[in-house]
Each structure stands twice: as C-alpha cells, then as structure tokens.
Amino acid sequence: VTLDVRPHPASRDHALVHDALVFADPASFLSVAVPFLREGIAAREIVFAVTSPANHARLVEALGDDAAHVEFGDPDRFFPRPGSTFATYRTFIDERLSDGAHARVLAEAVWAGRDADEVGEWVRFESTVNVVFADAPLQVVCCYDDAQIPAWVTDTVAQTHPTVCHGGRWDASAAYVEPERFIEELERCLDLPQPPAGAAALSVDSDLRQLRRLLRGEAERAGLDGDKADDVLLAVTELVTNLIRHSSGVGELLAWGEDGRFACELRDASGSRPPALAGYTALEVGQEGGWGLALVRQLADLVQVSGADAGSAIRLTFEAA
Amino acid sequence: MRGRSTVVDVSALAPGDHACWGFASDEARASMLAQYVHGGVERDERIVYLADGQAPDAVAARLAGAGVPVGYLLGSGQLLLLDARSALAPGGRFDGGAVLQRFGVAAAGAAAEGYTGVRTAADVGWLLSDSATSAAFLAFELQAGRVLAGSTMTALCGHDTRRCAADARTALAAVHPARAGDASDASFGAVLGAGGEVLVAGEVDLVSADAWRRVLAAAACEASEAVTLDLADLCFIDVAGLRAVAALAVAGTRVTLRSPRPIVRKCLPVLGVDALPGVEVQP
C-alpha cells in the first residue's frame, strides 16, 4: 500500500478539511488512520477518534503509547442522528477550538443497524458539513468500511468529500458536488414510502392550538411520552408556520405511529421546499430565516425532505423510546 | 391556574374587575354600555364614560334609547360623559402615570361624594394605532390591572373592532383578565404580578405573534431596564415568540425568564436564548 503523504494544510489553518477514506480491510484502515492521528499528536493538535469498537481496539494496539494522546469517542453518543451530531460538533468547536486550537477527527459512522431512511440522512449530513463547518479549524477523515456500507452510499462518498483516499491513494475528488446542489438532487430523488392507510389526516390552517391538541393525542397513542410529544408539537408548529408564512399555506398533515416511531408528514401543495441548507448553520441574532427549521432538526430524530413531482413533503420521525 | 381571559356579563362587573370590550356597531356599543351603567347604578357607583368617535351628546341619546335615565344621572352627577382623547391624552400625548393619578383623584372624589366606587368605561382602540403609544398604553393597562385589584374601581376598556387592527385587538384582550362583547379571544394572557413581574399564560404562536410583540414592548416600556416574565402558565411558545424575547435582550433590556415549562425550556438552548447576555433563566 502506497500512501501519498499530503502536505499539512497549513495555509488552510482555519478552514475545514473534510476527506474520506474507503477501506477494504483493517490493514488499509490502519495505514491511513495511524499516520493521520500521529501527525496530529506531533503537531500538538486535539486528536479525536470515533470509530467502531473493533477499529478502536486496532488503533489502540497500533498506536501503542501514542494512544494516550488520542481522545476516543463513543459512536453511539456522537452519531445518534444527524441533527444532534451537528450540535455535538458545534459544541466541540465552541468549547475546544475557540482559542486557536486545531483538531483532527477520525470519524467512522456505524452503518450496521441503520435503516435506509437513516442512511439517506447521513449521506445528506456528509454533504452539509462542508458548508456548515467550512470555517472550522478541523481536519476530518471520514472512514467508510467498504464491506459494511450500501453500494449506493459508497458512490456518494466522492460527491460529498473534496478528497478521497481509495486503495491507498489520496485524490482530489472530481465527482465532488457543491452541497446545495447535492442536497437538492438528493431531495428530488427521495421517494418517501407511502404512509399507512390508517394515518390521521389533520387539517392545516392557522388554528395551530387545535392542531397541537390533536397531534398530542396522536403522538401519545403512538407511544410517545409527554416530553417526546412536546418535541412533536414544537417541530410541527414550525413546519406549519413556515408553510403559512413562506409558502402557499395549502397543504395537508398526516400523522401515524409505526414500529415504535411516530411520523408526521407535511405535504406542500405548491411543491416548494425550504432552502437546502436552511436550519443547519449556526444561528446569529440578526439572522432572519432558518430558526424554525433549526429547532425542527434538533428535535426530530429524522427529517426527510422530498421534492418528488407529486408535490413536496417534509417527514419527521420521532422515536418512542 | 392563572389563565387566559374569561367572558363576562358587563352588568355583573364588580370593583376590582378589568375587562376588555369589543363592539362592532354603535348600537352594540350603546346596548352593552347601558348594561354596564345599570350595574353601576345598582351599586351606587359613579359612572364615567370616555367616548371616542362619537360626541358625548350622541352617546347620551343612544343610552337614553337603551332605557338608561340619562338626564337624571347626568343631572345628579352620577354619570359623566367625557371625550376620551382630551381626557386620556391631553395635548395629544398619552401619559399612563398621569392617567393613573387622575383615577386615584377621581376615586377619592367619588368616595367623598358618597359613591361606593368609580365604574369607568373608555374607548381605547385609538391608543393602539402607533407603536410607541401602543407600548405606553399597554404598559398602562398592565399597571392598571394591579391598581384596580382590591380597589373600589371597575374598568371596561372598549374598542371599535371595525377600526382596530387584529393584532391590536389581540394585544388588548391579552392584557385583560376578562372580556366582553366582541373582544378577541387572545390565545395568551399577560398580567402584572405582585412583584412587578409579567405573568404570562396560554399559547403564543403564528396567530398571536404580532400581539405578543406588542405586549413585550409594553413590558419593556413599563420597566425599561429589566423585565421578569413569569412563564409558569405559558403552555406553548413558538420560535418566533422566543426570538421576540431574545430581541428585547439584544436591545438592552435585562430579561429574566421565570419558571418556564419543559416545552419552553428545551427550546432556549437550541435557539441560544439562554446564552444571550442579559437573559437569565430561573427554574
């Protein structure tokens, strides 16, 4: 395995470096991960690794004494869902990197056990971070285990990372797509499965009080506790408010419980969608839009936007547990 | 639980009551005013009506038509019909403190003349047209609620719903514990507590957003440096509502948010409201 050692991006000290490593076996993982972490240790950077337990063990063994200089994170805590991972990164940047420190992160999201909907949102996450953390003094290598991830996700890696290491070679990704365009395409292609026949149809108008009362009943019937039901009311209120304020105001809301989850889907008859990157960037006091969606993205376990020809829809999913 | 306003029968309003009253026609105004006057006559109170948009003489004629012995009441001095604009905003400027002072003088005068209290009705919709006067007037309404409680005074704050913007009607309804006639059913309420804090109840969302901003402006105008919002009975507030609170702090008012419910509290860190300089959250 040959490894092109890139120069340290000193000229990009305060800009995100977001690269991907697609590896076929533990050896090719370690051949990139270990030098990446050691470079950071030598440069006295904050060095972070969030990987699968197996790769964690391999790194500890390969790094030897150097492992003590690496902070290891638990992937379940770091990557429970895209919305809170943005918040986790933001807190990390604010708390640890505000004084000029630089960090490198070796990140391996765990794909096993995630359903297709979740995987789709993680793909979106990978594209979005390029914009949201564009100015962060972070160097991230996202690690993809070729054997574990769906083939279509592998295909997107080069579209969501400016540089990709494949088969031991780092290359600038010719397939990289600007996040806004990538997300719009992702939304256009997202075909949400039909809600079950028994889904409740709730009327969407300015009587949000009545809507919330009905929604709480539906959420609790689906097994959500009071706290989770609060999340539903807050998030759906923002979506309907946006529909009335920024779109046609004409739409329908479906709500249903399924497999320990509660889902709400707001369909916009006008077919318009929120801007691809709304609700992701750090909120500034004077900033006009994006606040409602920022709350939605934090509270819902899954936010899916679909712009299929039949009209647009935003589906929120909340876990009962 | 402190809550939103309740619908009342104006003839049954008693000392200490503070109600918002909406009317959509001169007939509706005269008929409800007549009931209010009857209640005052039964209680042996002095009755003062501050009219806007209609001359006192015309009001007198309509009240007479509604069966009120206007001639007798005006002659005995029990009923006073005044022009609202010159009484509440002499020189064109509304000064809430001065008006409250005159209320006190009027109450003492009525007591000296043997009346059991003062029952006031006033047309106030015109005070909500521009934003500075609106803030000063709604701040006065918050104060008035506290002054009225436990006093011998009763107040009915009227507005012509045809001439009053929707958010102004909602804001007016929000600062009154009771409502009558065509007053709006505001989704939230705000009254002043014993310590000067604003007790907020109900729900704030898209429908009440503009009225909420008016009430916040009044709260900030009332206590220009520091505002305490007691949120124990606020069941819901949307992002725009919380951003309006944040805007107060950004504009330099110290804001204390007391006893927010979990549904309100969980939004504060997400929106960064709790981290703003000048914002304090108390459990």
XYZ file of C-alpha atoms in Angstrom:
604
model
C 0.000 0.000 0.000
C 1.465 3.313 -1.013
C 0.334 6.396 0.761
C 0.789 9.820 -0.725
C 1.509 11.961 2.261
C -0.082 15.292 1.576
C 1.487 18.430 2.956
C -0.149 19.584 6.156
C -2.755 22.124 5.112
C -1.108 24.971 6.998
C -2.439 27.523 4.550
C -5.943 26.343 5.433
C -5.453 26.678 9.168
C -8.922 27.982 9.789
C -10.822 26.032 7.208
C -12.375 22.618 7.316
C -10.616 19.733 5.652
C -13.168 17.008 5.074
C -11.720 13.893 3.500
C -12.935 10.343 3.152
C -11.194 7.025 3.411
C -12.858 3.995 1.871
C -11.123 0.903 3.233
C -11.437 -2.757 2.349
C -9.713 -4.307 5.379
C -8.198 -3.413 8.762
C -4.719 -3.008 7.277
C -5.785 -0.342 4.801
C -7.740 1.405 7.578
C -4.708 1.484 9.861
C -2.302 2.539 7.096
C -4.161 5.845 6.802
C -5.617 6.282 10.272
C -2.435 5.790 12.271
C -0.240 8.306 10.417
C -3.160 10.759 10.356
C -3.516 10.610 14.135
C 0.259 10.651 14.743
C 0.672 13.783 12.619
C -1.865 15.484 14.849
C -0.148 14.293 18.007
C 3.196 15.574 16.740
C 1.640 18.942 15.919
C 0.070 19.052 19.408
C -3.414 19.269 17.990
C -6.531 17.986 19.654
C -6.789 14.465 18.283
C -10.118 12.715 18.295
C -11.166 9.277 17.075
C -14.719 7.981 16.930
C -14.773 4.552 15.362
C -16.361 1.140 15.607
C -15.282 -0.820 18.700
C -13.186 -3.170 16.540
C -11.268 -0.341 14.904
C -10.926 1.394 18.263
C -9.139 -1.699 19.592
C -6.942 -1.876 16.497
C -5.964 1.774 16.828
C -5.075 1.421 20.498
C -2.820 -1.507 19.685
C -1.202 0.144 16.660
C -0.626 3.486 18.375
C 0.948 1.995 21.478
C 1.926 4.766 23.914
C 0.628 7.407 21.495
C -2.917 6.203 22.140
C -2.814 8.197 25.372
C -2.812 11.406 23.299
C -5.948 10.460 21.420
C -9.422 11.118 22.753
C -11.657 8.228 21.821
C -15.372 8.883 21.460
C -18.305 6.540 21.526
C -20.012 6.439 18.098
C -23.423 5.862 19.675
C -23.035 9.124 21.526
C -21.534 11.060 18.607
C -23.658 9.798 15.801
C -27.094 9.026 17.216
C -28.743 11.105 14.470
C -27.611 13.881 12.141
C -29.402 16.731 13.940
C -27.696 16.209 17.263
C -24.339 15.411 15.663
C -24.299 18.933 14.226
C -24.904 20.225 17.731
C -22.186 17.979 19.188
C -19.652 19.214 16.628
C -20.669 22.811 17.195
C -20.267 22.492 20.960
C -16.896 20.831 20.462
C -15.733 23.649 18.190
C -17.013 26.371 20.515
C -15.596 24.836 23.661
C -12.312 23.407 22.449
C -11.226 25.320 19.378
C -12.100 28.919 20.230
C -8.566 29.764 21.372
C -6.878 28.985 18.065
C -6.506 25.266 18.662
C -6.710 22.899 15.708
C -8.320 19.483 15.841
C -8.313 16.387 13.759
C -11.099 13.905 13.873
C -11.087 10.354 12.636
C -14.776 9.573 12.239
C -16.325 6.252 11.409
C -20.084 6.316 11.491
C -21.512 2.921 12.266
C -23.836 1.849 9.481
C -24.936 -1.507 10.780
C -28.459 -1.417 12.182
C -29.483 1.790 10.410
C -32.418 1.639 8.055
C -32.473 3.145 4.574
C -34.139 6.355 5.782
C -31.420 6.996 8.352
C -28.644 6.152 5.925
C -30.063 8.685 3.472
C -29.962 11.401 6.122
C -26.344 10.572 6.958
C -25.422 10.980 3.325
C -27.054 14.391 3.459
C -25.099 15.138 6.636
C -21.807 14.365 4.899
C -22.530 16.931 2.214
C -23.894 19.549 4.593
C -20.850 19.644 6.908
C -18.794 21.084 4.044
C -20.795 24.284 4.351
C -21.831 24.327 7.986
C -18.311 23.919 9.346
C -16.485 25.458 6.394
C -14.565 27.851 8.644
C -13.835 25.424 11.493
C -10.185 24.604 12.222
C -10.943 20.928 11.817
C -9.366 18.214 9.756
C -11.724 15.285 9.453
C -11.229 11.930 7.832
C -14.486 10.017 7.476
C -13.872 6.303 7.337
C -16.098 4.032 5.263
C -15.827 0.284 5.594
C -16.461 -0.930 2.058
C -17.839 -4.231 3.322
C -20.359 -2.621 5.690
C -21.925 0.213 3.744
C -24.525 0.014 0.979
C -23.108 0.355 -2.527
C -25.113 3.497 -3.317
C -23.595 5.194 -0.276
C -20.084 4.345 -1.464
C -20.971 6.066 -4.715
C -21.839 9.264 -2.857
C -18.611 9.438 -0.851
C -16.710 11.111 -3.675
C -19.611 13.548 -4.150
C -19.628 14.630 -0.520
C -15.879 14.743 0.236
C -13.457 17.014 -1.630
C -10.643 14.489 -1.217
C -10.949 10.729 -1.113
C -8.451 8.001 -0.283
C -9.270 4.854 -2.156
C -6.917 1.865 -2.469
C -4.160 3.740 -0.687
C -4.149 6.887 -2.858
C -5.396 10.343 -1.945
C -7.043 12.108 -4.827
C -8.971 15.308 -5.185
C -12.469 14.167 -5.928
C -13.556 15.047 -9.439
C -17.056 13.901 -8.548
C -17.440 16.370 -5.658
C -20.730 18.290 -5.825
C -21.450 21.606 -4.103
C -23.657 20.776 -1.089
C -26.575 22.930 -2.111
C -26.842 21.186 -5.460
C -26.147 17.759 -3.957
C -28.916 18.144 -1.392
C -31.401 19.464 -3.909
C -30.735 16.429 -6.060
C -30.995 14.127 -3.058
C -34.359 15.648 -2.129
C -35.603 15.457 -5.690
C -34.785 11.742 -5.832
C -36.121 10.889 -2.390
C -39.271 8.891 -2.796
C -40.844 8.566 0.614
C -42.694 5.305 1.241
C -46.451 5.782 1.420
C -47.834 6.362 4.919
C -50.009 3.517 6.210
C -53.686 3.595 5.284
C -54.653 4.366 8.864
C -52.642 7.593 9.059
C -54.577 10.502 10.565
C -55.123 13.455 8.232
C -55.098 16.728 10.144
C -56.260 19.974 8.634
C -53.630 22.657 8.244
C -54.776 26.199 8.926
C -53.859 28.980 11.296
C -55.610 27.311 14.250
C -52.385 25.807 15.479
C -53.753 25.414 19.003
C -56.330 22.914 17.817
C -53.738 21.194 15.627
C -51.417 20.764 18.619
C -54.191 19.274 20.726
C -54.970 16.676 18.064
C -51.302 15.996 17.455
C -50.591 15.366 21.127
C -53.344 12.771 21.176
C -51.925 11.027 18.108
C -48.368 11.113 19.455
C -49.371 9.676 22.807
C -51.411 6.952 21.134
C -48.265 6.030 19.199
C -46.409 5.539 22.491
C -44.519 8.811 22.807
C -44.129 10.140 26.339
C -45.054 13.720 27.241
C -41.559 15.049 26.624
C -41.325 13.489 23.153
C -44.848 14.669 22.363
C -43.656 18.204 23.224
C -40.947 17.796 20.570
C -43.606 16.845 18.051
C -45.742 19.906 18.837
C -42.790 22.272 18.670
C -41.434 20.854 15.422
C -44.736 20.562 13.586
C -45.790 24.064 14.659
C -42.660 25.409 12.969
C -43.264 23.432 9.777
C -46.871 24.591 9.505
C -45.840 28.160 10.347
C -43.322 28.047 7.508
C -45.965 26.671 5.157
C -48.293 29.554 6.024
C -45.626 32.269 6.176
C -43.265 31.299 3.368
C -45.208 29.027 1.045
C -48.716 28.644 -0.303
C -50.293 27.838 3.038
C -52.074 24.982 1.339
C -51.097 21.524 2.406
C -52.012 18.512 4.432
C -50.570 16.915 7.508
C -50.502 13.168 8.018
C -49.566 11.543 11.296
C -49.108 7.897 12.191
C -47.416 5.542 14.593
C -45.437 2.573 13.326
C -42.854 0.218 14.857
C -42.234 2.300 17.970
C -41.980 5.500 15.977
C -44.272 8.414 15.354
C -44.147 10.143 11.991
C -45.649 13.409 10.753
C -45.598 14.365 7.112
C -46.449 17.860 5.944
C -47.205 17.976 2.247
C -46.959 21.291 0.467
C -49.364 21.506 -2.439
C -47.247 24.209 -4.093
C -44.296 21.814 -4.332
C -41.876 24.283 -2.780
C -39.205 23.165 -0.354
C -37.161 25.025 2.228
C -33.691 26.090 1.036
C -31.352 23.077 1.080
C -29.162 24.462 3.852
C -31.811 26.208 5.979
C -31.663 25.341 9.639
C -28.118 23.991 9.642
C -25.842 26.946 10.085
C -25.114 28.432 13.495
C -27.834 30.880 14.415
C -26.919 34.532 14.576
C -29.036 37.010 16.482
C -29.724 39.184 13.442
C -30.358 36.296 11.078
C -33.820 36.301 9.555
C -34.709 32.793 8.451
C -33.838 29.250 9.392
C -34.670 29.395 13.105
C -37.736 27.229 12.953
C -36.011 24.568 10.880
C -33.014 24.660 13.211
C -35.345 23.693 16.047
C -37.002 21.034 13.899
C -33.650 19.470 13.006
C -32.663 19.350 16.682
C -35.883 17.864 17.981
C -36.862 15.309 15.348
C -34.931 12.057 15.156
C -35.164 12.139 11.397
C -36.009 14.968 8.995
C -36.629 13.962 5.395
C -37.384 16.402 2.633
C -38.767 15.066 -0.584
C -39.335 17.060 -3.731
C -40.871 14.382 -5.887
C -43.019 15.527 -8.813
C -46.253 14.897 -6.957
C -45.503 17.820 -4.598
C -43.044 18.365 -1.809
C -43.171 16.851 1.648
C -41.268 17.044 4.892
C -41.446 13.946 7.033
C -40.402 13.997 10.680
C -39.834 10.812 12.621
C -39.726 10.589 16.411
C -38.577 7.503 18.294
C -40.909 6.404 21.057
C -38.140 5.120 23.317
C -54.489 28.405 37.361
C -53.967 31.886 36.028
C -55.183 31.673 32.520
C -56.490 33.426 29.520
C -59.402 35.835 29.770
C -62.921 34.723 30.582
C -66.131 36.040 29.032
C -68.171 38.177 31.409
C -71.557 39.857 31.670
C -70.730 43.572 31.956
C -73.627 44.348 34.296
C -72.082 41.914 36.786
C -68.619 43.510 36.723
C -67.627 44.407 40.265
C -64.987 46.619 41.894
C -61.514 45.367 41.025
C -62.596 43.970 37.643
C -60.746 44.929 34.476
C -62.373 43.837 31.241
C -61.723 44.227 27.530
C -64.764 45.079 25.470
C -65.182 44.952 21.720
C -68.093 46.368 19.749
C -68.765 46.297 16.037
C -71.560 48.898 15.793
C -72.802 51.986 17.596
C -75.919 50.030 18.607
C -73.848 47.256 20.144
C -71.792 49.860 21.965
C -74.869 51.603 23.391
C -76.561 48.390 24.424
C -73.585 46.994 26.316
C -72.793 50.391 27.796
C -76.381 50.585 29.070
C -75.944 47.250 30.880
C -72.689 48.445 32.378
C -74.327 51.688 33.570
C -77.218 49.711 35.111
C -74.740 47.656 37.100
C -73.144 50.884 38.365
C -76.477 52.419 39.332
C -77.354 49.288 41.307
C -74.062 49.509 43.161
C -74.423 53.218 43.722
C -71.162 53.930 41.906
C -70.019 56.972 39.984
C -70.013 56.076 36.286
C -67.598 57.654 33.822
C -67.630 57.010 30.080
C -64.744 58.278 27.960
C -66.068 58.216 24.406
C -64.172 58.257 21.156
C -65.542 58.600 17.650
C -68.904 59.762 18.969
C -69.817 63.041 20.704
C -70.945 62.724 24.356
C -74.357 64.071 23.352
C -74.826 61.328 20.781
C -73.798 58.755 23.367
C -76.311 60.202 25.812
C -79.070 59.963 23.217
C -78.263 56.332 22.450
C -78.090 55.437 26.152
C -81.470 57.057 26.671
C -82.768 54.996 23.784
C -81.472 51.898 25.546
C -83.518 52.738 28.635
C -80.921 54.490 30.782
C -82.289 57.516 32.746
C -79.512 59.630 31.268
C -80.987 63.019 32.099
C -81.345 62.161 35.767
C -77.894 60.538 36.047
C -76.130 63.417 34.281
C -78.044 65.964 36.375
C -77.164 64.299 39.656
C -73.515 63.979 38.612
C -73.551 60.200 38.956
C -72.811 59.795 35.233
C -70.042 61.706 33.482
C -69.669 61.591 29.697
C -66.260 62.820 28.511
C -64.195 62.905 25.363
C -61.648 60.079 25.555
C -58.864 61.840 23.652
C -58.817 65.003 25.721
C -59.237 63.075 28.978
C -56.601 60.384 28.333
C -54.136 62.210 26.104
C -54.310 65.923 26.812
C -52.155 67.742 24.286
C -52.137 64.622 22.131
C -49.734 62.739 24.357
C -50.705 59.705 26.420
C -49.088 59.600 29.856
C -50.088 56.437 31.718
C -48.737 57.621 35.064
C -50.784 60.831 34.892
C -53.926 58.892 33.966
C -53.475 56.516 36.908
C -53.040 59.525 39.174
C -56.302 61.035 37.904
C -58.027 57.690 38.528
C -56.918 57.938 42.140
C -58.179 61.512 42.460
C -61.494 60.518 40.843
C -61.893 57.588 43.237
C -61.241 59.797 46.269
C -63.659 62.462 44.944
C -66.392 59.881 44.339
C -65.935 58.455 47.824
C -66.161 61.968 49.317
C -69.456 62.441 47.482
C -70.826 59.231 48.942
C -70.448 56.860 45.975
C -69.306 53.324 46.675
C -66.775 53.383 43.840
C -65.956 54.504 40.319
C -67.018 52.497 37.289
C -65.167 53.607 34.172
C -65.694 52.649 30.553
C -63.385 54.049 27.904
C -62.872 53.765 24.180
C -59.174 52.991 23.877
C -58.713 51.476 20.417
C -57.188 54.708 19.077
C -54.335 54.374 21.590
C -53.082 51.271 19.761
C -52.537 52.793 16.344
C -48.891 53.822 16.548
C -46.276 51.573 18.124
C -44.852 53.994 20.699
C -48.288 54.936 22.062
C -49.335 51.278 21.883
C -46.419 50.240 24.099
C -47.067 53.059 26.580
C -50.790 52.332 26.675
C -50.451 48.554 27.068
C -47.898 49.185 29.821
C -50.526 51.364 31.484
C -53.076 48.560 31.091
C -50.706 46.135 32.835
C -50.280 48.627 35.687
C -53.992 49.403 35.802
C -54.813 45.760 36.378
C -52.738 45.837 39.523
C -54.068 49.200 40.701
C -57.670 48.076 40.176
C -57.294 44.825 42.111
C -58.697 45.329 45.590
C -59.812 48.908 44.814
C -63.333 50.320 44.563
C -62.813 50.873 40.827
C -64.100 48.908 37.845
C -62.785 49.375 34.318
C -64.140 48.397 30.908
C -61.730 49.099 28.062
C -63.624 49.316 24.804
C -62.654 49.368 21.180
C -64.463 49.507 17.876
C -63.443 46.227 16.245
C -64.029 47.739 12.790
C -61.346 50.335 13.386
C -58.756 48.321 15.274
C -56.100 46.069 13.683
C -56.320 42.363 14.520
C -53.031 42.277 16.412
C -54.037 45.375 18.391
C -57.324 43.706 19.375
C -55.494 40.556 20.427
C -52.925 42.503 22.440
C -55.671 44.458 24.175
C -57.540 41.270 25.033
C -54.317 39.683 26.279
C -53.725 42.310 28.979
C -57.245 41.982 30.435
C -58.324 39.105 32.672
C -61.907 39.387 31.384
C -63.543 40.113 28.060
C -66.991 41.119 26.866
C -68.861 41.621 23.621
C -66.739 41.127 20.513
C -63.369 41.284 22.256
C -60.826 38.863 20.789
C -60.214 35.509 22.391
C -56.472 36.004 22.735
C -54.544 32.745 22.836
C -52.331 34.156 25.561
C -52.702 36.452 28.533
C -50.365 38.815 30.378
C -50.993 40.464 33.731
C -48.701 42.128 36.210
C -47.840 40.140 39.340
C -47.289 41.465 42.839
C -43.564 41.908 42.318
C -43.913 43.730 39.015
C -43.279 40.562 37.002
C -45.407 39.845 33.945
C -47.395 36.646 34.411
C -47.792 35.054 31.012
C -50.367 32.344 30.325
C -51.703 30.405 27.364
C -50.083 29.828 23.988
C -48.059 32.068 21.687
C -47.749 31.152 18.018
C -48.237 32.472 14.490
C -51.720 33.759 15.282
C -50.616 35.828 18.264
C -47.072 36.707 17.142
C -47.675 40.406 16.480
C -49.803 40.857 19.603
C -47.067 39.132 21.631
C -44.501 41.614 20.314
C -46.791 44.479 21.337
C -47.140 43.094 24.860
C -43.376 42.535 25.151
C -42.780 46.119 24.020
C -45.187 47.218 26.741
C -43.421 45.125 29.375
C -40.086 46.649 28.352
C -41.607 50.118 28.354
C -43.094 49.502 31.797
C -39.727 48.581 33.325
C -37.200 49.891 30.871
C -34.100 48.175 32.243
C -35.258 44.802 33.484
C -38.265 42.645 32.743
C -39.263 39.480 34.522
C -41.551 37.167 32.598
C -43.140 34.507 34.771
C -43.787 31.677 32.320
C -45.283 29.124 34.729
C -48.607 29.158 32.860
C -47.238 29.566 29.359
C -48.127 26.246 27.742
C -46.569 26.855 24.346
C -44.435 29.396 22.547
C -43.031 29.082 19.056
C -39.631 30.064 17.744
C -40.768 33.493 16.552
C -42.194 34.206 20.018
C -38.920 33.315 21.713
C -36.980 35.337 19.170
C -39.085 38.351 20.156
C -37.985 37.778 23.759
C -34.375 37.486 22.572
C -34.750 40.740 20.640
C -35.681 42.526 23.882
C -32.425 41.355 25.460
C -30.409 42.268 22.395
C -31.945 45.752 22.529
C -30.524 46.164 26.032
C -33.318 45.104 28.403
C -32.322 42.585 31.060
C -34.788 39.710 30.738
C -35.488 37.142 33.424
C -37.468 34.088 32.363
C -39.000 32.544 35.453
C -40.396 29.009 35.773
C -40.588 28.019 32.102
C -42.342 24.705 31.493
C -40.281 21.902 29.940
C -41.764 22.545 26.487
C -40.497 26.130 26.659
C -37.275 25.427 28.490
C -35.999 22.891 25.956
C -36.091 25.468 23.156
C -33.922 28.002 24.952
C -30.520 26.332 24.444
C -31.360 25.258 20.890
C -32.032 28.864 19.927
C -29.268 30.209 22.159
C -31.706 32.426 24.061
C -30.430 31.340 27.476
C -26.846 32.184 26.495
C -27.579 35.752 25.452
C -26.022 38.391 27.680
C -28.860 39.935 29.655
C -31.018 36.815 29.749
C -31.415 34.883 32.968
C -33.446 31.703 33.265
C -34.785 30.860 36.716
C -36.237 27.395 37.360
